[in-house]
XYZ file of C-alpha atoms in Angstrom:
570
model
C 153.829 58.288 58.509
C 150.275 59.553 58.132
C 146.837 58.645 56.783
C 147.618 60.292 53.423
C 147.320 57.004 51.512
C 143.910 56.312 53.069
C 142.722 59.792 52.130
C 144.016 59.332 48.588
C 142.222 55.983 48.286
C 139.006 57.549 49.540
C 139.368 60.417 47.082
C 138.826 57.899 44.300
C 135.603 55.965 43.883
C 136.541 52.473 45.149
C 136.824 52.801 48.925
C 133.435 52.490 50.634
C 133.995 51.235 54.190
C 136.521 52.174 56.881
C 136.456 50.252 60.164
C 138.174 51.829 63.172
C 138.888 49.468 66.050
C 141.124 48.786 69.023
C 141.277 48.480 72.772
C 138.860 50.620 74.757
C 140.146 53.958 76.032
C 142.877 54.531 73.435
C 141.105 57.231 71.398
C 139.194 55.014 68.985
C 136.095 57.215 68.856
C 138.185 60.383 68.503
C 140.157 58.784 65.667
C 137.070 57.552 63.828
C 135.513 61.002 64.120
C 138.707 62.600 62.780
C 138.915 60.154 59.863
C 135.288 60.796 58.939
C 135.991 64.533 59.100
C 139.007 64.197 56.763
C 137.026 62.186 54.222
C 134.207 64.732 54.275
C 136.345 67.875 54.129
C 139.478 66.929 52.192
C 137.940 64.338 49.874
C 134.652 66.202 49.532
C 132.718 62.986 50.165
C 129.304 62.366 51.650
C 130.284 60.398 54.746
C 128.238 58.501 57.313
C 129.909 57.827 60.676
C 128.265 54.887 62.466
C 128.846 53.673 66.006
C 128.243 49.957 66.553
C 129.701 50.102 70.053
C 126.965 49.341 72.627
C 128.586 51.974 74.889
C 128.139 54.824 72.442
C 130.539 57.754 72.851
C 130.192 59.633 69.558
C 127.687 61.954 71.201
C 130.208 62.788 73.925
C 133.011 63.318 71.407
C 130.957 65.697 69.264
C 128.956 67.174 72.160
C 125.771 66.412 70.287
C 122.875 63.996 70.586
C 122.757 61.170 68.037
C 120.289 58.345 67.430
C 119.713 55.521 64.958
C 118.696 58.167 62.403
C 121.577 59.969 60.590
C 122.135 63.469 62.011
C 124.075 66.213 60.204
C 127.434 67.051 61.835
C 129.208 68.767 58.908
C 127.113 70.396 56.205
C 128.239 70.609 52.554
C 129.988 73.785 51.414
C 127.746 76.451 49.948
C 130.397 78.338 47.977
C 129.273 76.950 44.642
C 132.772 75.746 43.732
C 132.085 72.028 44.307
C 129.429 69.622 45.425
C 130.967 69.797 48.889
C 131.472 67.056 51.420
C 129.191 66.317 54.330
C 129.200 64.192 57.459
C 126.218 62.527 59.097
C 126.454 60.555 62.342
C 124.277 57.814 63.767
C 124.495 55.492 66.759
C 123.106 52.048 66.004
C 121.826 50.033 68.936
C 122.384 46.353 68.023
C 120.261 45.171 70.949
C 117.343 47.331 69.842
C 117.649 45.950 66.304
C 117.516 42.414 67.676
C 114.474 43.192 69.805
C 112.713 44.377 66.666
C 113.479 41.062 64.986
C 112.116 39.100 67.934
C 108.933 41.162 67.937
C 108.362 40.202 64.306
C 108.610 36.520 65.199
C 106.191 37.023 68.080
C 103.748 38.720 65.698
C 103.901 35.721 63.347
C 103.191 33.356 66.244
C 100.246 35.442 67.416
C 98.696 35.597 63.952
C 99.067 31.862 63.374
C 96.974 30.999 66.419
C 94.631 33.950 66.661
C 90.983 33.066 67.119
C 91.336 29.663 68.811
C 88.840 29.308 71.607
C 88.341 25.640 72.593
C 90.156 24.311 75.690
C 92.076 21.879 73.510
C 93.165 24.707 71.213
C 94.191 26.800 74.207
C 96.455 24.043 75.500
C 97.990 23.633 72.067
C 98.442 27.378 71.731
C 100.228 27.522 75.075
C 102.487 24.710 73.925
C 103.177 26.507 70.652
C 103.920 29.776 72.472
C 106.398 27.955 74.668
C 108.192 26.506 71.645
C 108.229 29.854 69.852
C 109.729 31.441 72.974
C 112.447 28.785 72.901
C 113.110 29.597 69.253
C 113.354 33.321 69.971
C 115.741 32.623 72.852
C 117.891 30.468 70.556
C 117.932 33.131 67.843
C 118.865 35.969 70.201
C 121.534 33.776 71.798
C 123.542 33.355 68.593
C 126.780 35.281 69.310
C 126.888 38.512 67.340
C 123.656 38.283 65.363
C 122.681 41.723 66.659
C 125.930 43.270 65.308
C 125.443 41.503 61.974
C 121.935 42.896 61.644
C 123.154 46.406 62.478
C 126.054 46.241 59.976
C 123.846 44.848 57.251
C 121.407 47.704 57.761
C 124.306 50.176 57.488
C 125.240 48.790 54.060
C 121.844 49.884 52.784
C 122.919 53.506 53.310
C 125.659 53.048 50.693
C 123.281 51.166 48.391
C 120.764 54.000 48.656
C 123.207 56.397 46.995
C 122.909 58.895 49.859
C 126.522 58.387 50.994
C 129.885 57.747 49.375
C 131.653 56.294 52.414
C 130.803 54.781 55.788
C 133.182 54.945 58.748
C 132.444 52.448 61.530
C 133.395 53.261 65.111
C 133.450 49.661 66.297
C 133.190 48.121 69.739
C 136.436 47.265 71.604
C 138.759 44.578 70.275
C 136.984 41.616 71.862
C 133.749 42.500 70.085
C 135.611 43.042 66.822
C 137.223 39.601 66.995
C 133.806 38.097 67.656
C 132.502 39.947 64.621
C 135.235 38.471 62.418
C 134.200 34.946 63.408
C 130.506 35.810 63.224
C 129.737 35.212 59.514
C 130.841 31.568 59.554
C 129.157 30.838 62.885
C 125.905 32.489 61.864
C 125.833 30.945 58.405
C 126.145 27.472 59.925
C 123.419 28.265 62.435
C 121.023 29.633 59.834
C 121.686 26.666 57.528
C 120.732 24.356 60.412
C 117.650 26.449 61.108
C 116.576 26.383 57.460
C 116.887 22.597 57.377
C 114.947 22.375 60.625
C 112.028 24.456 59.346
C 110.574 21.463 57.461
C 109.991 19.709 60.766
C 108.788 22.984 62.279
C 106.076 23.453 59.679
C 105.126 19.778 59.556
C 104.380 19.834 63.247
C 102.476 23.068 62.967
C 100.317 21.836 60.078
C 99.541 18.611 61.908
C 98.416 20.595 64.927
C 96.189 22.889 62.879
C 94.658 20.003 60.945
C 93.783 18.200 64.174
C 92.513 21.184 66.129
C 90.999 23.602 63.642
C 88.497 23.800 60.812
C 89.980 26.969 59.356
C 88.533 28.393 56.182
C 90.467 28.396 52.914
C 91.203 32.078 53.470
C 92.955 31.270 56.717
C 94.741 28.367 55.099
C 96.028 30.656 52.395
C 97.142 33.159 54.991
C 98.991 30.435 56.882
C 100.730 29.445 53.667
C 101.723 33.062 53.144
C 103.102 33.195 56.681
C 105.122 30.073 55.967
C 106.700 31.878 53.021
C 107.281 34.883 55.259
C 109.237 32.764 57.748
C 111.177 31.114 54.942
C 112.023 34.509 53.455
C 113.114 35.830 56.844
C 115.550 32.973 57.377
C 116.855 33.399 53.839
C 117.316 37.133 54.470
C 119.304 36.428 57.657
C 121.687 34.262 55.678
C 121.921 36.861 52.900
C 122.709 39.646 55.378
C 125.351 37.549 57.113
C 127.049 36.736 53.825
C 126.948 40.402 52.874
C 128.678 41.436 56.122
C 131.371 38.795 55.561
C 131.996 40.033 52.024
C 132.122 43.639 53.198
C 134.736 42.855 55.852
C 136.872 40.876 53.396
C 136.437 43.215 50.428
C 140.022 43.917 49.352
C 138.937 46.894 47.246
C 136.196 48.661 49.192
C 137.175 48.071 52.832
C 140.046 49.158 55.077
C 140.589 48.607 58.803
C 142.373 51.240 60.906
C 143.648 50.045 64.286
C 144.024 52.557 67.144
C 146.310 51.998 70.141
C 148.672 53.660 72.590
C 152.343 52.718 73.053
C 151.925 50.593 76.167
C 152.322 46.861 76.701
C 148.639 45.906 77.029
C 147.497 48.014 74.088
C 150.335 46.968 71.763
C 149.869 43.285 72.649
C 146.154 43.505 71.946
C 146.856 45.330 68.694
C 149.219 42.573 67.575
C 146.568 39.930 68.244
C 143.987 41.964 66.346
C 146.318 42.335 63.356
C 146.868 38.578 63.306
C 143.131 37.915 63.349
C 142.507 40.469 60.615
C 145.121 38.805 58.411
C 143.711 35.365 59.179
C 140.257 36.557 58.107
C 141.578 38.315 54.972
C 140.671 41.793 56.232
C 143.071 44.545 55.153
C 144.529 46.550 58.036
C 146.019 49.532 56.248
C 146.992 51.850 59.127
C 147.708 51.972 62.845
C 147.126 55.205 64.759
C 149.335 55.401 67.853
C 147.877 58.033 70.167
C 149.213 60.064 73.099
C 152.915 59.925 72.234
C 155.317 62.071 74.280
C 157.417 62.931 71.254
C 157.897 66.701 71.136
C 160.174 68.659 73.464
C 160.679 65.796 75.919
C 164.229 65.622 77.263
C 166.526 62.762 76.366
C 168.048 60.795 79.215
C 171.338 62.698 78.773
C 169.562 66.054 78.892
C 167.632 65.015 81.987
C 170.854 63.992 83.724
C 172.344 67.400 82.908
C 169.262 69.182 84.228
C 169.361 67.216 87.466
C 173.060 68.072 87.904
C 172.428 71.773 87.381
C 169.558 71.697 89.837
C 171.635 69.863 92.419
C 174.511 72.350 92.436
C 172.194 75.341 92.382
C 173.068 76.687 88.927
C 169.374 77.153 88.102
C 168.052 80.385 89.572
C 164.535 79.168 90.348
C 162.479 79.009 93.538
C 163.028 75.633 95.215
C 159.413 74.456 94.843
C 159.284 75.435 91.172
C 162.623 73.747 90.561
C 161.418 70.556 92.215
C 158.278 70.437 90.112
C 160.191 71.213 86.912
C 162.636 68.355 87.478
C 159.746 66.011 88.378
C 157.840 66.919 85.189
C 160.929 66.354 83.058
C 161.620 63.001 84.714
C 158.031 61.920 84.044
C 157.964 62.899 80.357
C 161.423 61.435 79.701
C 160.465 58.138 81.352
C 157.189 57.971 79.422
C 158.972 58.730 76.163
C 161.482 55.945 76.799
C 158.713 53.422 77.519
C 156.659 54.509 74.495
C 159.598 54.390 72.104
C 160.325 50.808 73.139
C 156.760 49.609 72.484
C 156.444 51.739 69.357
C 159.569 50.035 68.014
C 158.121 46.611 68.860
C 154.918 47.490 67.016
C 156.702 48.749 63.911
C 158.824 45.590 63.785
C 155.860 43.227 64.193
C 155.557 40.738 61.329
C 151.988 41.687 60.417
C 153.080 45.337 60.141
C 156.232 44.852 58.079
C 154.983 42.119 55.753
C 151.597 43.753 55.115
C 153.034 47.264 54.724
C 150.788 48.630 57.454
C 151.483 52.346 57.924
C 151.930 53.667 61.454
C 150.588 57.162 62.137
C 152.095 58.748 65.268
C 149.952 61.293 67.127
C 151.370 63.431 69.974
C 149.956 63.732 73.449
C 147.824 66.869 73.464
C 147.352 69.445 76.213
C 143.611 69.581 75.515
C 140.796 67.075 75.481
C 139.389 66.393 72.029
C 135.666 67.064 72.241
C 133.503 69.224 70.051
C 133.636 69.910 66.307
C 136.544 72.382 66.388
C 138.762 70.125 68.525
C 138.030 67.137 66.273
C 138.985 69.192 63.204
C 142.296 70.147 64.865
C 142.967 66.532 65.775
C 142.172 65.434 62.205
C 144.924 67.705 60.856
C 147.461 65.752 62.918
C 146.673 62.609 60.912
C 147.755 63.928 57.509
C 150.892 65.700 56.277
C 149.240 68.521 54.351
C 145.627 68.877 55.449
C 144.995 71.989 53.364
C 145.631 70.343 49.984
C 142.964 68.196 48.384
C 144.286 64.967 46.870
C 144.818 65.242 43.140
C 142.854 62.025 42.694
C 139.725 63.623 44.100
C 139.187 65.779 41.048
C 138.184 62.742 39.062
C 136.010 61.171 41.714
C 132.289 60.824 41.292
C 129.469 60.662 43.782
C 128.037 57.296 44.674
C 124.856 56.673 42.710
C 123.786 53.699 44.754
C 123.184 50.121 43.718
C 123.210 46.777 45.473
C 126.548 45.535 46.770
C 127.540 41.861 46.855
C 124.120 40.499 45.840
C 125.518 39.037 42.622
C 128.386 37.429 44.554
C 126.009 35.938 47.104
C 123.842 34.564 44.300
C 126.899 32.978 42.693
C 128.034 31.513 46.024
C 124.605 30.065 46.795
C 124.104 28.763 43.265
C 121.084 31.019 42.666
C 122.583 33.271 39.985
C 120.183 33.724 37.091
C 122.692 34.813 34.448
C 126.012 33.423 33.291
C 128.661 34.657 30.912
C 131.536 32.772 29.313
C 133.001 35.530 27.144
C 134.545 38.602 28.733
C 136.067 41.843 27.499
C 138.745 44.109 28.987
C 137.132 46.351 31.568
C 134.525 43.805 32.682
C 134.273 43.458 36.456
C 134.228 39.831 37.521
C 134.303 37.692 40.641
C 136.912 34.996 41.077
C 135.491 31.648 42.134
C 136.262 27.942 42.290
C 140.060 28.133 42.570
C 141.204 24.966 44.343
C 144.960 25.570 44.455
C 144.745 29.299 45.220
C 141.603 29.622 47.373
C 142.814 32.910 48.867
C 141.658 34.645 45.666
C 138.138 33.186 45.693
C 135.295 35.710 46.103
C 137.546 38.655 45.161
C 136.334 41.122 42.593
C 138.666 41.986 39.753
C 138.815 43.661 36.378
C 139.474 41.837 33.109
C 142.646 43.310 31.567
C 143.129 41.222 28.411
C 141.132 39.396 25.783
C 141.045 35.617 25.997
C 144.377 34.055 25.064
C 143.909 31.747 22.051
C 146.557 29.296 23.269
C 145.749 29.050 26.973
C 142.066 30.009 26.863
C 142.626 32.277 29.861
C 141.871 35.903 30.657
C 144.087 38.357 32.509
C 142.271 39.561 35.622
C 143.657 42.196 37.991
C 142.584 41.901 41.640
C 143.431 43.670 44.885
C 144.875 41.239 47.416
C 146.258 42.291 50.804
C 146.516 45.876 49.609
C 148.443 45.064 46.423
C 147.384 44.696 42.799
C 147.934 41.262 41.305
C 147.162 39.977 37.806
C 145.868 36.405 37.494
C 145.470 34.227 34.376
C 142.073 32.561 34.810
C 139.758 30.284 32.873
C 136.190 31.386 32.111
C 134.824 28.744 34.518
C 136.557 30.579 37.376
C 134.916 33.920 36.570
C 131.461 35.234 37.392
C 130.385 38.336 35.531
C 129.607 41.261 37.847
C 127.188 43.916 36.801
C 128.319 47.504 37.293
C 128.132 48.374 40.940
C 125.831 51.312 40.209
C 123.299 49.081 38.484
C 120.442 47.867 40.593
C 120.463 44.134 41.153
C 117.186 42.660 40.003
C 116.144 39.760 42.115
C 113.093 37.648 41.813
C 110.664 36.863 44.542
C 112.543 35.215 47.347
C 109.562 33.144 48.257
C 109.533 31.495 44.858
C 106.151 29.766 45.348
C 102.590 30.978 45.178
C 100.270 30.493 48.108
C 98.754 27.535 46.329
C 102.121 25.867 45.878
C 103.045 26.590 49.480
C 99.804 25.066 50.729
C 100.307 21.966 48.606
C 103.851 21.623 49.937
C 102.569 21.639 53.499
C 99.704 19.176 53.029
C 100.649 15.691 54.081
C 104.117 16.736 55.288
C 103.475 15.986 58.944
C 102.696 12.307 58.623
C 105.434 11.863 56.054
C 108.082 13.447 58.262
C 107.039 11.430 61.315
C 107.091 8.187 59.321
C 110.509 9.080 57.955
C 111.793 9.927 61.423
C 110.611 6.585 62.799
C 112.341 4.761 59.946
C 115.549 6.679 60.648
C 115.446 5.510 64.258
C 115.569 1.925 62.968
C 118.852 2.652 61.189
C 121.633 0.538 62.823
C 124.013 3.515 63.227
C 121.329 5.640 64.843
C 120.252 2.798 67.121
C 123.849 2.277 68.242
C 124.264 5.990 69.020
C 121.057 6.053 71.070
C 121.978 2.868 72.915
C 125.378 4.262 73.909
C 124.060 7.484 75.424
C 121.104 7.622 77.852
C 120.566 11.300 77.049
C 120.050 10.433 73.382
C 117.348 7.947 74.358
C 115.504 10.518 76.475
C 115.772 13.132 73.716
C 114.472 10.750 71.038
C 111.445 9.833 73.120
C 110.833 13.500 73.898
C 110.880 14.463 70.208
C 108.676 11.540 69.186
C 106.050 12.723 71.644
C 106.399 16.320 70.459
C 108.481 17.091 67.305
C 108.760 20.748 68.313
C 110.948 19.686 71.248
C 113.804 19.273 68.785
C 114.372 23.016 69.247
C 115.772 22.671 72.737
C 118.384 20.179 71.573
C 119.718 22.081 68.525
C 122.204 24.154 70.504
C 123.271 21.339 72.868
C 126.863 20.279 72.003
C 126.310 16.835 73.549
C 123.407 16.205 71.156
C 125.352 17.309 68.074
C 126.552 13.792 67.001
C 123.019 12.402 67.036
C 121.456 15.424 65.311
C 124.126 15.529 62.592
C 123.822 11.799 61.904
C 120.012 11.886 61.830
C 119.932 14.908 59.505
C 122.394 13.254 57.116
C 120.248 10.119 57.055
C 117.193 12.261 56.269
C 119.036 13.974 53.443
C 118.985 17.390 55.093
């Protein structure tokens, strides 16, 4: 098999994202570079190849220097016969992205308390700085938030209209599995953080009221900063949801797994395939590298060669004969081992049931580095590399437009438009299916008018690589604007400075009074009485509400925090 079907899918206009992943050292970066080259040259697409692997190796593979700014690797054709494909490459540093986020939080903290000069203010400022440092440590400690930020930023390159496709050279399998679990983990964390911010700002306002006589201008600025923090937390959640939808997009996204035919690599590949299926990510192809498949002797042929060598029927110098037999033994043994694991891989349930195509690539006598070598390697991945897919003639360049924003709005209940009547050709999102939840959040196309008897529409969706037509009620459909139409969103802040200031005034005393009342709740009192740590934590937070930060990530404190938040209606 080959990557022909992937190339054909990319030649159309639907495929947007190709993830390439697998165990380290199996040719993942070479394969991602070759795939990006195929999409740029055969499909005539504008492709961006992005490395999210902290140990970047794209620069080594291409023998060029890359950074977090796209750099041209393959320029478009200048023959005037077509628009021509192109390939840009960038290496995203997730850690650097995260450091930028933390610097923004530090800037907010500095601006909030700039200008305080009294000893009392200085002590309070030091206390605030300590709490903000704890918050920054908590934020940076969320597993995978740096990768999520980097991936979300990469999506903007598609939305800009500058590229038709993005190929991701991902980190090794362990990082990829963490990434698959990331959206749910992060969304829960950000939800907790958003609910916590009320206490955060109540404490801050109480401190400023007690220690400062700021002018109205400063008060307005503080209110604006409050909205800025609120918007930032909302944006985190939005970006996380967008990454999750990108990974699980049955239409726009494909995952290509790279491995070699050895026990460790095949076992890791099988686990990765299981996790991809569990997380509703389509693995369409497996590239098996470094196969000893051509011109290697069979066991029978090797036995014959050894017999001829033993009786002296081969007229070769003894040393040359010895080395020849040794080389043949080695390649025959390797071929036997590889064929066994290759057979195991092809017979694996996730491969057979999901129709995952296995692309076999031979062991090469040369290392694959540099543009020319990558182009030669790319030709090994397709059957006829010199023929452009017939589907590509009808493809159009990406004109940009926001992806997934309408789906996120529908999921969060913030959609501003609804539609109950649909027409064939409308693109919709499936939602609210209780008995078939596997189809929720998928995009589909309306294929029929509403049936007068059943009141349902025919909707065709892509699920696990196959087209499926569903009969759905209008309540289970969310209208999706054309993907090339800019999503118009309102101000995320939602409130003016005046409204924000009014919301803050009086919150501190109210929250503290409410917290004290909650502590009188019988269930809460029982929890505190049963655990000495709870008692210490409660007293600590009563003395300083900001201290709640250091308990948010403590698993032992989770029962108390969850119960208290539910009592407070958070």
